[in-house]
Every structure is written in C-alpha cells, then in structure tokens.
Amino acid sequence: ALLGAAVPNFRLSLLAVPVLAGLLLSFAWIQDLEADGQSGGHVPPRLQGLAQSAADAQRVAEQRLWQAAHEVKPLAGLRAKYGGAGEAPVKLETFSIVLPCAFEGEFAEKTVRAIWKNTKHERIQEILVVDDGSKPPLESVFSEELLIGGPGLPPMKILRHEQTLGLISAKKTGGDAAVGDIIAFMDCHVSPRKGWEDAMIKQMTRVGDHRTVVVPTITSLDPNTWEEIRPGGGGQSCYILWNSDFTWLSNPGRDAPLMSGGL
C-alpha cells in the first residue's frame, strides 16, 4: 500500500519493486554475515563497508518512500478543492486563437482572414500570430489593413521571436498572452469550417471539464483558392507504431488517444 501511494505511476512501481527487493535481500544477507562475525566468524573489511552502504541505501529509500506517501495526500486534497466536481462553473464563450508561424509568408494572412470569415465574430477575443523568427518578419508581409485593424476587421496581434525557438515555444508565447476563455491552437496554414467554434464548445461541455483538449478533423486545403478539397473525410485520430511513426484510425469514435500532427 505504501509503495502504491508513493509511486502512483504503474510502470514506475513495477521498476521500484525489484529495486527495493534487491536492497532488502542484500541488506539481510550482509546482516547474516555480520552475525557470523559476531559469533566468532571473520567478516572482511570490504563486506563491512558494503553492509554500511546497504544500510544507508535502505534508510534513504525508506525515507523517500515515506515522504512520497505523505506528499500524495496534500496533492489529492488540492485537486479535490480546486479541480473536483464541486468547482465553480467556468465560462466558455470567447476564444483566443493562437497561430504559431515560422516562415509561413502569405499563408499567415490567409489563415487570419479565413478564421475571421468562418467564425462568429463575437466568439473571437483575439487572434495571436506568433512570428517564430520568420525572415522577413511577418509584420512586413501582412497588409496594412490587418496591422492597423478597426471595425469589421479581425482583432489580430503579432508577437515576435527574433530567433526561431520552435513550435512549442511559439505556442507557449501565445498561450501565456491569451486572455480569452478558451485557447485554440491552429497551424498557420488552415481554413476552419464554419461552426467549428460551437462544435468545440459542445465537446468541452459534453465532457463537463473545461480542461478538455478538443482535436479537430484534418482535411486538405487548396493553397491557391484557400478552399477545402472535397470529397474526403480527413484524419481525426492517430496512434503510434513501433517505429515511432503514426497512422490514422479508421473508426476513432469521439475520443482520440493522441493529438494529430503539431496541434
């Protein structure tokens, strides 16, 4: 029970069992040798040092297990207090849409305009374009109309990294700056279908947890017309192969085991 509380991860607990068993068996064997020495037998100095090391290791292991077992309860208490079923309802109305963009060129503006065109305007709190070290900077590529903004135009902001830091760093920059109720991460070369925002909120409320991650269906986009290529159901849910590649599930259902692509 102590081990299960201290090592809640199943795989780690499987590893911890033989390690602890080996320490205990080694310690018991050396204690027997020491007993033989006390009854008249001779215990070599090297074994005496080994006995001390095993005893120290056992004490450290027991202390860490005890600490871990006592740290689990406060964490569980915090989860129940702040993240349990009794928490106050969270408002799910507006979106901060984060676009991590690196060297996307004109695709970035096409994406912003497509999001504005296919999304209820009252749902969009902001569109955050994270320029991840693009050369030339995306600000020089965007039209002056979008940069200035105003009535009838998307509420867009450009956040720039002077150097390319990577997809996750770009997402973090956008996520940290977001102020909407929901953060939607999209690639910088997409055109969402009309109604995507209501479908996303529906899935989050279905689960009953505002921390739900909603994964979209991914289809193909014509780069010239910026229209979806149909027919085609698109990919929705994938799984990992033994060679670290992934493939799509044919009938994934509503719940996905992995997020698709760089989402």
PDB file of N, CA and C in Angstrom, residues 2 12 14 37 40 76 91 96 104 106 113 143 156 176 204 209 235 238:
ATOM      1  N   LEU A   2       1.960   1.211   0.799  1.00  0.00           N
ATOM      2  CA  LEU A   2       2.871   2.346   0.861  1.00  0.00           C
ATOM      3  C   LEU A   2       3.513   2.589  -0.489  1.00  0.00           C
ATOM      4  N   LEU A  12       6.471   2.851 -13.061  1.00  0.00           N
ATOM      5  CA  LEU A  12       7.492   3.143 -12.061  1.00  0.00           C
ATOM      6  C   LEU A  12       7.400   2.204 -10.873  1.00  0.00           C
ATOM      7  N   LEU A  14       6.396  -0.893 -10.978  1.00  0.00           N
ATOM      8  CA  LEU A  14       6.976  -2.172 -11.390  1.00  0.00           C
ATOM      9  C   LEU A  14       8.492  -2.141 -11.288  1.00  0.00           C
ATOM     10  N   GLY A  37      30.126 -12.931  12.063  1.00  0.00           N
ATOM     11  CA  GLY A  37      31.340 -12.330  12.593  1.00  0.00           C
ATOM     12  C   GLY A  37      31.261 -12.128  14.090  1.00  0.00           C
ATOM     13  N   GLY A  40      31.997 -15.210  16.142  1.00  0.00           N
ATOM     14  CA  GLY A  40      33.329 -15.809  16.076  1.00  0.00           C
ATOM     15  C   GLY A  40      33.883 -15.878  14.690  1.00  0.00           C
ATOM     16  N   ALA A  76      -3.769  15.363  -3.556  1.00  0.00           N
ATOM     17  CA  ALA A  76      -5.141  14.907  -3.776  1.00  0.00           C
ATOM     18  C   ALA A  76      -6.136  15.903  -3.192  1.00  0.00           C
ATOM     19  N   LYS A  91     -16.618  29.832 -17.458  1.00  0.00           N
ATOM     20  CA  LYS A  91     -17.247  30.434 -18.640  1.00  0.00           C
ATOM     21  C   LYS A  91     -16.508  29.980 -19.898  1.00  0.00           C
ATOM     22  N   SER A  96      -9.294  32.793 -27.649  1.00  0.00           N
ATOM     23  CA  SER A  96      -8.004  33.330 -28.074  1.00  0.00           C
ATOM     24  C   SER A  96      -7.435  32.312 -29.056  1.00  0.00           C
ATOM     25  N   GLU A 104       5.954  31.334 -42.799  1.00  0.00           N
ATOM     26  CA  GLU A 104       4.718  30.981 -43.489  1.00  0.00           C
ATOM     27  C   GLU A 104       4.365  31.969 -44.593  1.00  0.00           C
ATOM     28  N   GLU A 106       2.712  34.550 -46.944  1.00  0.00           N
ATOM     29  CA  GLU A 106       1.331  34.985 -47.176  1.00  0.00           C
ATOM     30  C   GLU A 106       0.306  34.029 -46.584  1.00  0.00           C
ATOM     31  N   ARG A 113      -7.545  35.684 -42.164  1.00  0.00           N
ATOM     32  CA  ARG A 113      -8.775  36.093 -42.853  1.00  0.00           C
ATOM     33  C   ARG A 113      -9.792  34.950 -42.909  1.00  0.00           C
ATOM     34  N   SER A 143      -0.844  42.772 -44.699  1.00  0.00           N
ATOM     35  CA  SER A 143      -1.384  44.005 -45.278  1.00  0.00           C
ATOM     36  C   SER A 143      -1.529  45.063 -44.191  1.00  0.00           C
ATOM     37  N   MET A 156      -6.338  41.243 -34.362  1.00  0.00           N
ATOM     38  CA  MET A 156      -5.094  40.487 -34.501  1.00  0.00           C
ATOM     39  C   MET A 156      -3.934  41.196 -33.810  1.00  0.00           C
ATOM     40  N   ASP A 176       0.546  32.078 -23.138  1.00  0.00           N
ATOM     41  CA  ASP A 176       0.784  32.953 -21.985  1.00  0.00           C
ATOM     42  C   ASP A 176       0.131  34.317 -22.164  1.00  0.00           C
ATOM     43  N   MET A 204     -16.442  20.311 -25.255  1.00  0.00           N
ATOM     44  CA  MET A 204     -15.926  20.622 -23.918  1.00  0.00           C
ATOM     45  C   MET A 204     -17.021  20.527 -22.865  1.00  0.00           C
ATOM     46  N   ASP A 209     -15.688  19.249 -18.379  1.00  0.00           N
ATOM     47  CA  ASP A 209     -14.418  19.652 -17.789  1.00  0.00           C
ATOM     48  C   ASP A 209     -13.792  20.687 -18.717  1.00  0.00           C
ATOM     49  N   GLY A 235      -8.372  13.141 -41.645  1.00  0.00           N
ATOM     50  CA  GLY A 235      -7.880  12.398 -40.484  1.00  0.00           C
ATOM     51  C   GLY A 235      -8.327  13.043 -39.194  1.00  0.00           C
ATOM     52  N   CYS A 238      -5.120   9.378 -34.383  1.00  0.00           N
ATOM     53  CA  CYS A 238      -3.988   8.566 -34.826  1.00  0.00           C
ATOM     54  C   CYS A 238      -3.421   7.764 -33.661  1.00  0.00           C
TER      55      CYS A 238
END
